[in-house]
XYZ file of C-alpha atoms in Angstrom:
655
model
C -90.713 -170.897 142.443
C -89.932 -174.590 142.450
C -93.382 -175.689 141.451
C -94.476 -172.699 139.389
C -94.510 -172.144 135.692
C -92.085 -169.202 135.792
C -88.791 -169.267 137.578
C -88.141 -166.343 139.877
C -84.799 -164.777 139.166
C -82.678 -162.885 141.642
C -79.554 -160.985 140.837
C -76.486 -161.003 143.042
C -74.208 -158.061 142.352
C -70.594 -158.674 143.234
C -68.740 -155.330 143.291
C -65.643 -155.770 141.196
C -62.120 -155.016 142.332
C -58.569 -155.497 141.233
C -58.336 -156.438 137.578
C -61.924 -157.580 137.182
C -64.533 -155.416 135.434
C -66.784 -152.953 137.159
C -69.310 -155.561 138.259
C -70.231 -159.241 137.818
C -73.906 -160.163 137.650
C -74.982 -163.756 138.278
C -78.593 -164.703 137.532
C -79.539 -167.473 139.935
C -82.593 -169.644 140.320
C -83.956 -168.785 143.768
C -85.040 -172.376 144.295
C -81.414 -173.495 144.295
C -78.642 -172.634 146.673
C -75.650 -170.882 145.175
C -73.463 -173.863 145.975
C -75.839 -176.041 143.908
C -75.923 -173.616 140.994
C -72.209 -172.829 140.678
C -69.274 -175.106 141.499
C -67.181 -173.912 144.401
C -64.146 -173.722 142.111
C -65.928 -171.154 139.947
C -66.897 -169.054 142.972
C -63.333 -169.318 144.297
C -61.928 -168.177 140.951
C -64.233 -165.145 140.886
C -63.491 -164.158 144.479
C -59.747 -164.540 143.970
C -59.910 -161.614 141.519
C -61.603 -159.238 143.965
C -59.997 -156.735 146.314
C -60.625 -156.768 150.058
C -63.524 -154.329 149.935
C -65.291 -156.342 147.246
C -64.737 -159.603 149.125
C -66.487 -158.091 152.123
C -69.266 -156.797 149.890
C -69.778 -160.270 148.442
C -69.773 -161.838 151.900
C -72.638 -159.576 152.971
C -74.904 -161.079 150.299
C -75.474 -164.537 151.799
C -73.998 -167.135 154.127
C -72.464 -169.198 151.330
C -70.620 -166.239 149.819
C -69.467 -165.275 153.295
C -67.909 -168.701 153.765
C -66.259 -168.486 150.347
C -64.974 -164.969 151.031
C -63.364 -166.030 154.313
C -61.708 -168.906 152.495
C -60.510 -166.529 149.765
C -58.799 -164.370 152.380
C -56.475 -167.261 153.132
C -54.944 -167.169 149.646
C -55.471 -163.598 148.365
C -52.140 -162.103 147.211
C -53.012 -158.543 148.326
C -54.476 -157.278 151.592
C -55.070 -153.518 151.366
C -57.084 -151.795 154.116
C -56.272 -148.086 154.214
C -59.716 -146.488 154.439
C -60.246 -147.641 158.029
C -57.942 -148.324 160.956
C -58.633 -151.891 162.182
C -58.283 -153.014 165.788
C -56.228 -156.062 166.672
C -59.364 -158.214 166.894
C -60.537 -157.196 163.438
C -57.074 -157.634 162.008
C -56.943 -161.143 163.405
C -60.319 -161.901 161.837
C -59.402 -160.616 158.386
C -55.662 -161.225 158.095
C -55.647 -165.004 158.109
C -52.570 -167.223 157.732
C -51.803 -166.942 154.037
C -48.756 -168.458 152.312
C -49.592 -166.506 149.125
C -49.703 -162.997 150.605
C -47.447 -160.652 148.651
C -48.701 -157.137 149.484
C -49.954 -155.734 152.816
C -51.146 -152.133 153.242
C -52.721 -150.933 156.497
C -53.600 -147.913 158.604
C -52.033 -148.885 161.942
C -53.290 -145.999 164.081
C -55.263 -148.419 166.312
C -52.567 -151.088 166.521
C -49.702 -151.554 168.959
C -46.866 -154.048 169.444
C -49.313 -156.874 170.119
C -50.169 -156.800 166.399
C -46.593 -157.288 165.182
C -47.100 -161.038 165.050
C -49.816 -160.508 162.429
C -47.964 -157.836 160.462
C -44.731 -159.818 160.133
C -46.221 -163.282 159.854
C -46.121 -163.916 156.090
C -42.686 -165.028 154.912
C -43.966 -164.587 151.333
C -44.509 -160.822 151.854
C -42.861 -158.626 149.217
C -44.574 -155.250 149.746
C -45.387 -153.698 153.132
C -47.005 -150.280 153.504
C -47.944 -149.271 157.062
C -49.325 -145.789 157.785
C -49.614 -144.144 161.218
C -47.379 -146.550 163.146
C -47.063 -144.229 166.150
C -48.046 -146.969 168.626
C -45.617 -149.539 167.212
C -42.035 -149.760 168.445
C -38.841 -150.627 166.604
C -39.463 -154.296 167.387
C -41.445 -154.298 164.156
C -38.172 -153.843 162.231
C -36.644 -156.824 164.033
C -39.547 -159.120 163.209
C -39.608 -158.016 159.582
C -35.912 -158.740 159.223
C -36.273 -162.177 160.782
C -39.560 -163.379 159.269
C -40.001 -161.564 155.949
C -36.753 -162.075 154.009
C -38.411 -161.609 150.598
C -39.510 -158.018 151.201
C -38.924 -155.771 148.195
C -40.686 -152.608 149.353
C -41.137 -151.248 152.896
C -43.032 -148.055 153.777
C -43.404 -147.065 157.444
C -44.723 -143.713 158.669
C -44.675 -142.209 162.190
C -43.026 -145.286 163.739
C -42.846 -145.110 167.560
C -43.878 -141.446 167.749
C -46.341 -141.940 170.634
C -45.781 -142.903 174.255
C -42.018 -142.463 173.997
C -41.576 -145.765 172.211
C -38.096 -146.390 170.891
C -36.514 -147.389 167.609
C -32.893 -148.467 167.946
C -29.901 -148.789 165.660
C -29.742 -152.528 166.299
C -33.351 -152.861 165.119
C -32.577 -151.070 161.873
C -29.607 -153.403 161.446
C -31.888 -156.432 161.786
C -34.098 -155.100 159.009
C -31.246 -154.310 156.616
C -29.327 -157.538 157.171
C -32.436 -159.716 157.118
C -34.160 -158.280 154.038
C -31.495 -158.636 151.369
C -33.880 -158.147 148.449
C -35.074 -154.650 149.394
C -35.606 -152.366 146.413
C -37.507 -149.520 148.102
C -37.292 -148.321 151.720
C -39.310 -145.392 153.111
C -38.835 -144.519 156.785
C -41.085 -141.493 157.204
C -40.202 -140.516 160.733
C -37.315 -138.937 162.621
C -34.423 -141.359 162.084
C -32.313 -139.514 164.666
C -33.293 -142.409 166.940
C -30.911 -144.567 164.890
C -27.909 -142.410 165.781
C -24.937 -144.685 166.402
C -21.190 -144.632 165.561
C -21.798 -147.379 162.993
C -24.954 -145.932 161.438
C -23.209 -145.279 158.117
C -21.425 -148.635 158.049
C -24.611 -150.664 158.431
C -25.832 -149.418 155.054
C -22.938 -151.238 153.408
C -24.757 -154.447 154.380
C -28.044 -153.321 152.842
C -29.429 -154.878 149.686
C -27.467 -153.948 146.586
C -30.836 -153.950 144.807
C -31.967 -150.869 146.750
C -33.056 -148.256 144.206
C -35.281 -145.978 146.315
C -34.593 -144.537 149.791
C -36.694 -142.031 151.721
C -36.225 -140.558 155.198
C -38.799 -138.420 156.983
C -36.012 -136.465 158.696
C -32.316 -137.176 159.099
C -29.888 -134.969 161.084
C -27.035 -133.499 159.075
C -24.427 -135.296 161.179
C -25.850 -138.711 160.298
C -26.375 -137.806 156.656
C -22.852 -136.434 156.362
C -21.361 -139.654 157.760
C -23.425 -141.704 155.345
C -22.443 -139.643 152.311
C -18.755 -139.586 153.312
C -18.794 -143.368 153.298
C -20.618 -143.413 149.967
C -18.004 -141.088 148.463
C -15.110 -143.100 149.904
C -16.350 -146.382 148.468
C -16.480 -144.748 145.034
C -12.770 -143.925 145.094
C -10.516 -146.016 142.798
C -8.257 -146.835 145.770
C -11.131 -148.506 147.642
C -11.076 -151.858 145.856
C -11.786 -154.107 148.835
C -14.995 -152.453 150.018
C -18.255 -152.704 148.083
C -19.844 -149.343 147.236
C -22.649 -148.052 149.421
C -25.920 -147.693 147.479
C -24.474 -148.991 144.191
C -27.803 -148.788 142.371
C -29.696 -146.054 144.235
C -31.845 -144.074 141.803
C -34.337 -142.234 144.006
C -33.502 -140.293 147.181
C -35.967 -138.252 149.249
C -34.686 -136.448 152.348
C -35.816 -133.869 154.857
C -32.747 -132.180 156.377
C -31.758 -129.199 158.518
C -30.097 -127.290 155.675
C -29.549 -127.888 151.970
C -25.916 -126.901 151.392
C -23.287 -126.828 148.655
C -21.361 -129.618 150.385
C -24.485 -131.780 150.432
C -25.056 -131.289 146.714
C -21.431 -132.127 145.932
C -21.463 -135.277 148.075
C -24.674 -136.495 146.460
C -23.230 -135.985 143.000
C -20.057 -137.936 143.781
C -21.423 -140.646 146.063
C -24.684 -141.400 144.233
C -23.982 -141.140 140.500
C -27.013 -143.247 139.473
C -29.663 -140.895 140.870
C -32.621 -140.193 138.607
C -34.917 -138.734 141.323
C -33.663 -136.252 143.934
C -36.087 -134.719 146.432
C -34.605 -132.471 149.125
C -36.469 -130.323 151.634
C -35.059 -128.331 154.516
C -36.686 -126.372 157.329
C -34.151 -124.035 158.965
C -34.784 -122.939 162.526
C -32.387 -120.003 162.083
C -31.243 -117.969 159.109
C -28.426 -120.023 157.475
C -24.912 -118.683 157.250
C -23.067 -119.057 153.953
C -21.232 -122.265 154.908
C -24.537 -123.972 155.734
C -26.572 -122.726 152.800
C -27.104 -123.405 149.124
C -25.414 -121.014 146.701
C -24.938 -120.750 142.951
C -21.887 -122.982 143.299
C -23.896 -125.812 144.803
C -26.385 -125.801 141.933
C -23.554 -126.548 139.507
C -23.139 -129.990 141.083
C -26.666 -131.027 140.102
C -26.876 -133.695 137.400
C -23.198 -133.855 136.577
C -23.727 -137.429 135.370
C -26.757 -136.524 133.251
C -28.996 -139.149 134.865
C -31.497 -136.964 136.732
C -35.080 -136.928 135.481
C -36.819 -135.419 138.531
C -35.515 -132.865 141.003
C -37.150 -131.051 143.920
C -35.432 -128.412 146.083
C -37.778 -126.902 148.667
C -37.064 -124.550 151.563
C -39.934 -125.045 153.997
C -41.403 -122.153 155.961
C -42.358 -124.435 158.847
C -40.234 -122.738 161.520
C -39.012 -119.518 159.926
C -39.781 -117.313 156.932
C -36.517 -117.912 155.125
C -35.412 -118.445 151.543
C -32.461 -119.468 149.377
C -31.086 -115.940 149.465
C -27.685 -116.913 147.999
C -29.084 -118.283 144.737
C -29.909 -115.964 141.839
C -30.473 -116.248 138.096
C -26.847 -117.174 137.452
C -27.131 -120.317 139.547
C -30.316 -121.403 137.783
C -28.746 -120.695 134.372
C -25.735 -122.842 135.224
C -27.993 -125.636 136.499
C -30.226 -125.567 133.426
C -27.237 -126.211 131.176
C -26.860 -129.693 132.675
C -30.552 -130.439 133.176
C -31.885 -130.665 129.652
C -33.169 -134.192 130.340
C -35.333 -133.216 133.339
C -38.969 -134.318 133.210
C -40.109 -132.642 136.431
C -38.699 -129.840 138.542
C -39.902 -128.344 141.816
C -38.338 -125.204 143.279
C -39.526 -123.583 146.495
C -38.127 -120.518 148.235
C -35.867 -119.111 145.501
C -36.780 -115.503 146.185
C -33.932 -113.932 144.178
C -34.578 -115.851 140.974
C -36.375 -113.748 138.356
C -38.119 -114.497 135.078
C -34.704 -114.882 133.448
C -33.840 -117.913 135.553
C -37.245 -119.562 135.336
C -37.386 -119.026 131.570
C -34.004 -120.734 131.258
C -35.513 -123.872 132.768
C -38.547 -123.819 130.486
C -36.478 -123.282 127.349
C -33.678 -125.712 128.240
C -35.699 -128.710 129.456
C -37.542 -129.871 126.352
C -38.820 -133.017 128.102
C -40.306 -131.118 131.049
C -43.783 -132.349 131.996
C -44.194 -131.168 135.601
C -43.250 -127.707 136.825
C -43.721 -126.561 140.400
C -42.582 -123.194 141.722
C -43.590 -121.926 145.160
C -42.787 -118.595 146.809
C -41.564 -117.300 143.452
C -41.742 -113.701 144.598
C -40.168 -112.368 141.361
C -41.960 -114.626 138.880
C -44.172 -112.636 136.486
C -46.176 -113.186 133.306
C -42.990 -112.852 131.238
C -42.006 -116.398 132.201
C -44.667 -117.697 129.824
C -44.358 -114.914 127.253
C -43.267 -117.146 124.352
C -44.043 -120.574 125.776
C -46.100 -121.353 122.681
C -42.854 -121.236 120.682
C -41.334 -124.085 122.706
C -41.915 -127.808 122.296
C -43.055 -128.174 125.906
C -46.060 -130.373 126.690
C -46.604 -129.583 130.356
C -49.126 -131.771 132.189
C -48.728 -130.572 135.818
C -48.129 -126.938 136.788
C -48.057 -125.525 140.308
C -47.340 -121.819 140.868
C -48.220 -121.353 144.507
C -47.572 -118.025 146.248
C -46.492 -116.347 143.000
C -48.252 -113.051 143.621
C -46.932 -111.139 140.592
C -48.588 -113.578 138.213
C -51.717 -112.223 136.477
C -54.417 -113.399 134.093
C -52.149 -112.740 131.110
C -49.599 -115.285 132.298
C -52.232 -117.988 132.767
C -53.637 -117.288 129.309
C -50.202 -117.932 127.827
C -49.671 -120.986 130.001
C -52.923 -122.457 128.679
C -51.298 -122.949 125.269
C -50.130 -126.232 126.822
C -53.274 -128.148 125.964
C -52.088 -131.339 127.716
C -52.443 -129.768 131.164
C -54.147 -132.100 133.640
C -53.245 -130.503 137.009
C -53.078 -126.745 137.691
C -52.318 -125.384 141.163
C -52.640 -121.602 141.464
C -53.216 -121.387 145.201
C -52.452 -118.052 146.816
C -51.811 -116.258 143.523
C -53.832 -113.273 144.665
C -53.771 -111.299 141.419
C -55.565 -113.941 139.378
C -59.186 -113.252 138.489
C -62.037 -114.372 136.278
C -60.150 -114.025 132.989
C -57.625 -116.626 134.113
C -60.359 -119.256 134.359
C -61.888 -118.218 131.062
C -58.576 -118.998 129.369
C -58.608 -122.547 130.771
C -61.993 -123.600 129.423
C -60.530 -125.082 126.210
C -58.326 -127.577 128.069
C -59.928 -130.965 127.550
C -57.710 -133.010 129.896
C -57.815 -130.896 133.060
C -58.919 -132.905 136.100
C -57.447 -130.995 139.080
C -57.754 -127.230 139.595
C -56.708 -125.525 142.841
C -57.598 -121.828 143.142
C -57.356 -121.107 146.876
C -57.122 -117.424 147.753
C -57.391 -116.124 144.197
C -59.471 -113.081 143.268
C -62.114 -114.933 141.267
C -65.857 -114.174 141.463
C -69.028 -116.048 140.585
C -68.453 -115.105 136.952
C -65.363 -117.313 136.897
C -67.464 -120.300 137.934
C -69.804 -119.671 135.023
C -66.766 -119.855 132.701
C -65.657 -123.037 134.429
C -69.120 -124.559 134.122
C -68.955 -124.196 130.347
C -65.698 -126.117 130.133
C -65.386 -129.524 128.543
C -62.686 -131.081 130.698
C -63.099 -134.048 133.093
C -62.748 -132.007 136.297
C -62.609 -134.274 139.361
C -60.891 -132.053 141.974
C -61.711 -128.381 142.557
C -60.546 -126.211 145.451
C -61.954 -122.695 145.977
C -60.827 -122.252 149.579
C -60.609 -118.636 150.679
C -62.009 -117.148 147.438
C -63.798 -114.361 149.275
C -65.737 -112.918 146.344
C -67.743 -116.096 145.781
C -71.392 -116.273 146.826
C -74.126 -118.907 146.875
C -74.720 -118.247 143.168
C -71.418 -119.910 142.259
C -72.826 -123.421 142.789
C -75.648 -123.368 140.185
C -73.326 -121.540 137.786
C -70.683 -124.241 138.117
C -73.081 -127.141 137.714
C -75.092 -125.590 134.904
C -72.819 -127.313 132.376
C -71.401 -130.804 132.313
C -67.975 -130.088 133.800
C -69.196 -130.078 137.399
C -70.795 -133.494 137.181
C -67.476 -135.301 137.520
C -66.271 -133.491 140.647
C -65.337 -135.858 143.465
C -63.167 -133.621 145.657
C -64.590 -130.173 146.403
C -63.253 -127.518 148.801
C -65.467 -124.527 149.612
C -63.832 -123.620 152.923
C -63.291 -120.097 154.262
C -65.783 -118.426 151.922
C -67.546 -115.844 154.129
C -70.609 -115.391 151.899
C -71.313 -119.081 151.422
C -74.495 -120.171 153.194
C -76.782 -123.174 153.560
C -78.445 -122.193 150.296
C -75.281 -123.094 148.398
C -75.115 -126.554 149.988
C -78.821 -127.097 149.268
C -78.101 -126.298 145.613
C -75.186 -128.720 145.705
C -77.323 -131.486 147.198
C -79.949 -131.009 144.486
C -77.356 -131.750 141.807
C -76.982 -135.284 143.219
C -73.340 -135.277 142.144
C -71.471 -138.209 143.796
C -68.940 -136.062 145.654
C -66.480 -138.105 147.709
C -64.711 -135.360 149.672
C -66.379 -132.090 150.678
C -64.679 -129.420 152.748
C -66.752 -126.446 153.939
C -64.779 -125.606 157.078
C -64.665 -122.130 158.617
C -67.714 -120.844 156.738
C -69.581 -118.655 159.245
C -72.970 -118.959 157.495
C -73.009 -122.747 157.189
C -75.277 -124.495 159.695
C -77.401 -127.531 160.489
C -79.415 -127.197 157.290
C -76.340 -128.051 155.236
C -75.717 -131.219 157.216
C -79.369 -132.260 156.840
C -79.260 -131.625 153.107
C -76.107 -133.684 152.644
C -77.405 -136.483 154.856
C -80.614 -136.648 152.833
C -78.855 -136.425 149.478
C -79.291 -139.530 147.337
C -77.038 -140.404 144.414
C -78.372 -142.628 141.634
C -80.844 -144.334 143.931
C -78.271 -145.024 146.636
C -78.689 -144.640 150.359
C -78.726 -141.254 152.079
C -75.465 -139.361 151.803
C -74.027 -142.460 150.179
C -71.075 -140.997 148.291
C -69.365 -138.861 150.955
C -66.109 -140.336 152.198
C -64.890 -137.118 153.862
C -66.812 -134.153 155.291
C -65.137 -131.224 157.026
C -67.466 -128.769 158.807
C -64.965 -127.571 161.413
C -65.670 -124.109 162.846
C -68.878 -123.485 160.899
C -70.567 -121.028 163.246
C -74.168 -122.157 162.762
C -73.568 -125.864 163.388
C -75.324 -126.921 166.603
C -75.600 -130.261 168.462
C -78.693 -130.937 166.346
C -76.459 -131.690 163.365
C -74.835 -134.639 165.158
C -78.063 -136.625 164.963
C -77.636 -136.794 161.200
C -74.329 -138.621 161.443
C -75.996 -141.694 162.868
C -76.786 -144.650 160.639
C -78.182 -145.028 158.039
C -76.920 -141.580 157.013
C -73.437 -141.121 155.565
C -72.742 -144.896 155.336
C -69.380 -144.386 153.583
C -68.043 -141.629 155.839
C -64.459 -142.235 156.949
C -63.291 -138.705 157.884
C -65.347 -136.091 159.724
C -64.105 -132.695 160.834
C -66.144 -130.960 163.547
C -65.599 -128.425 166.293
C -64.755 -130.734 169.187
C -65.688 -128.308 171.932
C -69.183 -127.862 170.504
C -70.524 -130.722 172.584
C -67.884 -133.113 173.839
C -70.372 -135.754 174.942
C -71.998 -135.913 171.522
C -68.637 -136.102 169.771
C -67.570 -138.968 172.053
C -70.879 -140.761 171.462
C -70.395 -140.396 167.716
C -66.922 -141.915 167.955
C -68.344 -144.888 169.831
C -71.241 -145.433 167.428
C -69.112 -145.015 164.265
C -65.787 -146.679 165.182
C -64.533 -146.606 161.584
C -65.035 -142.859 161.191
C -62.006 -140.738 162.030
C -63.530 -137.780 163.900
C -61.188 -134.769 164.082
C -62.206 -131.967 166.439
C -59.120 -129.756 166.684
C -59.062 -128.252 163.218
C -56.529 -130.631 161.679
C -56.710 -131.132 157.925
C -58.339 -134.399 156.922
C -57.480 -137.097 154.441
C -54.706 -136.917 151.879
C -55.523 -133.712 150.106
C -55.672 -133.012 146.413
C -52.134 -134.114 145.552
C -52.654 -137.723 146.670
C -55.910 -139.428 145.855
C -54.364 -142.802 145.155
C -56.341 -144.935 147.569
C -58.592 -146.005 144.744
C -61.916 -146.010 146.600
C -63.547 -143.531 144.259
C -64.983 -146.222 142.017
C -67.384 -147.749 144.511
C -69.990 -145.014 144.805
C -72.665 -147.161 143.193
C -72.889 -149.605 146.117
C -75.975 -148.970 148.224
C -74.524 -150.025 151.574
C -71.107 -149.913 153.089
C -70.641 -153.675 152.988
C -67.114 -153.457 154.374
C -68.256 -151.848 157.610
C -71.294 -154.141 157.723
C -69.105 -157.216 157.377
C -66.633 -156.100 160.003
C -69.212 -155.039 162.579
C -71.947 -157.609 162.134
C -69.920 -160.725 161.396
C -72.174 -163.735 161.094
C -75.257 -161.534 161.374
C -74.825 -160.537 157.730
C -77.973 -161.423 155.889
C -78.226 -164.836 154.291
C -81.873 -164.717 153.261
C -82.897 -164.605 149.625
C -85.073 -161.650 150.390
C -81.971 -159.678 151.304
C -80.266 -160.337 148.004
C -80.756 -157.446 145.595
C -83.626 -158.259 143.270
């Protein structure tokens, strides 16, 4: 107090972001205003180091910090807002004119063409990452080409996929001719809309600095024309035309068919490739001329530059495989792929242990191995893996049903393993998990559909690794007892992403046990569990983590098609419960009025009611929001919704 003998101290906690530490604590004399205690230049310097979420958290502390935070938004170099989908009004409030803006990342699912003026306003922009652009038309490409000439990286997903919006060839041309410094371009949508007689030629005008190119889907006719031009410009006789993609190193494509001709054209036309990611999804069984054979695999890595390769045959439309590739093709490929660091093969049903072993023994630098639908892969693949120099860190063996506990035991000799995906390997049981307990770097373990029991979770609980992601979806032998067994040791206390879906014997008792652990889980999936009901929702809503608010840590909760969920559970999704919730999966037909009311009351929660999978899954947790669980309130949502009503009284500052 001003006239007392002892000064009253209050502590303002500014959640850290960016390259600052975890938190900055400022002890302030309550008799002085913050602007009297600290110079504005000092406050500005501190705020300039914070990310968007932390700026909003600081602004919720008092009126002065709010004013400083708004000012900081006008010169922050990065504006990243992916955990919510802002409206145009909110975007206009937050995305202020800023000559220093370099990086913009947004979820655009609630934006349309009226927001393009904000998105393409900063001429200083170098990185643009826009997700869910279904309500934006190709005019966005035009404005980017005209107003953002310094762009280095562009990522656009689902552009113009709603309401029959169009993207035109001429709009793509504006982007390519206007942004002559592009280094990375990802167009994750159907680029068939760009079909035009000069589609291939326009890429000759693209930035010669382009090193990474990704298409969501490109028809074979357009891809063929593009690669023909790339091959032609590499011919010695073509001295007057600059080469197409002279420095392209990374190419990711989704096509109709992966063929021998495609592999040959890529090898000739793009000799600098270090990353090649190809996926096809045939709608009919391929004939030999439109399929990949042993001959096509010989064209891979003829220049010795490839470090990462992925060849996947998707089962999206038809159960089909690379039936014309056998061990001989893989053996021939492995001879030229000794420098590979990661390899992903999906749908090679005729390749046996002989072919897969050739890869393991030939690629001494291999760190990531992914094989899916390996119907002839057995334990023999890893028989003498301990005799190799391999230091695998990521292994995925999905739908490899001949693999048993013995194979996993041998695989575990790679003590550097950090990610293991064994989903749908139905012959794996408790002994497989017991063999993994000595791995001290393992952070992601996916066991969907395996034959493990509660005993396996007791093994897992005794492990010493920093497990952060665990998926047990569809492990039908598990019961409520698996939860206390898992969390009996220390390994379970780091779990942030947890999937317990489709376990028929899992009941509310298991979720009550989970809530009692007070583990700060960020994503919890318990969908399609017939014995899960309202009690589970109440327990999670009432769960407190390290003195935080109720249900404070959950970012995603999926309770879709849990038979015992009733409309009563919806009351627990109102504030102040689940303050950080961004994704909620429910059964939409349960009570449509209550679902609609929830959407209105929690506008920043994505409520999915049709059974769609939520979030980004276990293979992509890069949003970086998992380090904010200690905050008691969701200051970001508070700042956006309440505006000037954010508290500015000393009594509201954390004491």
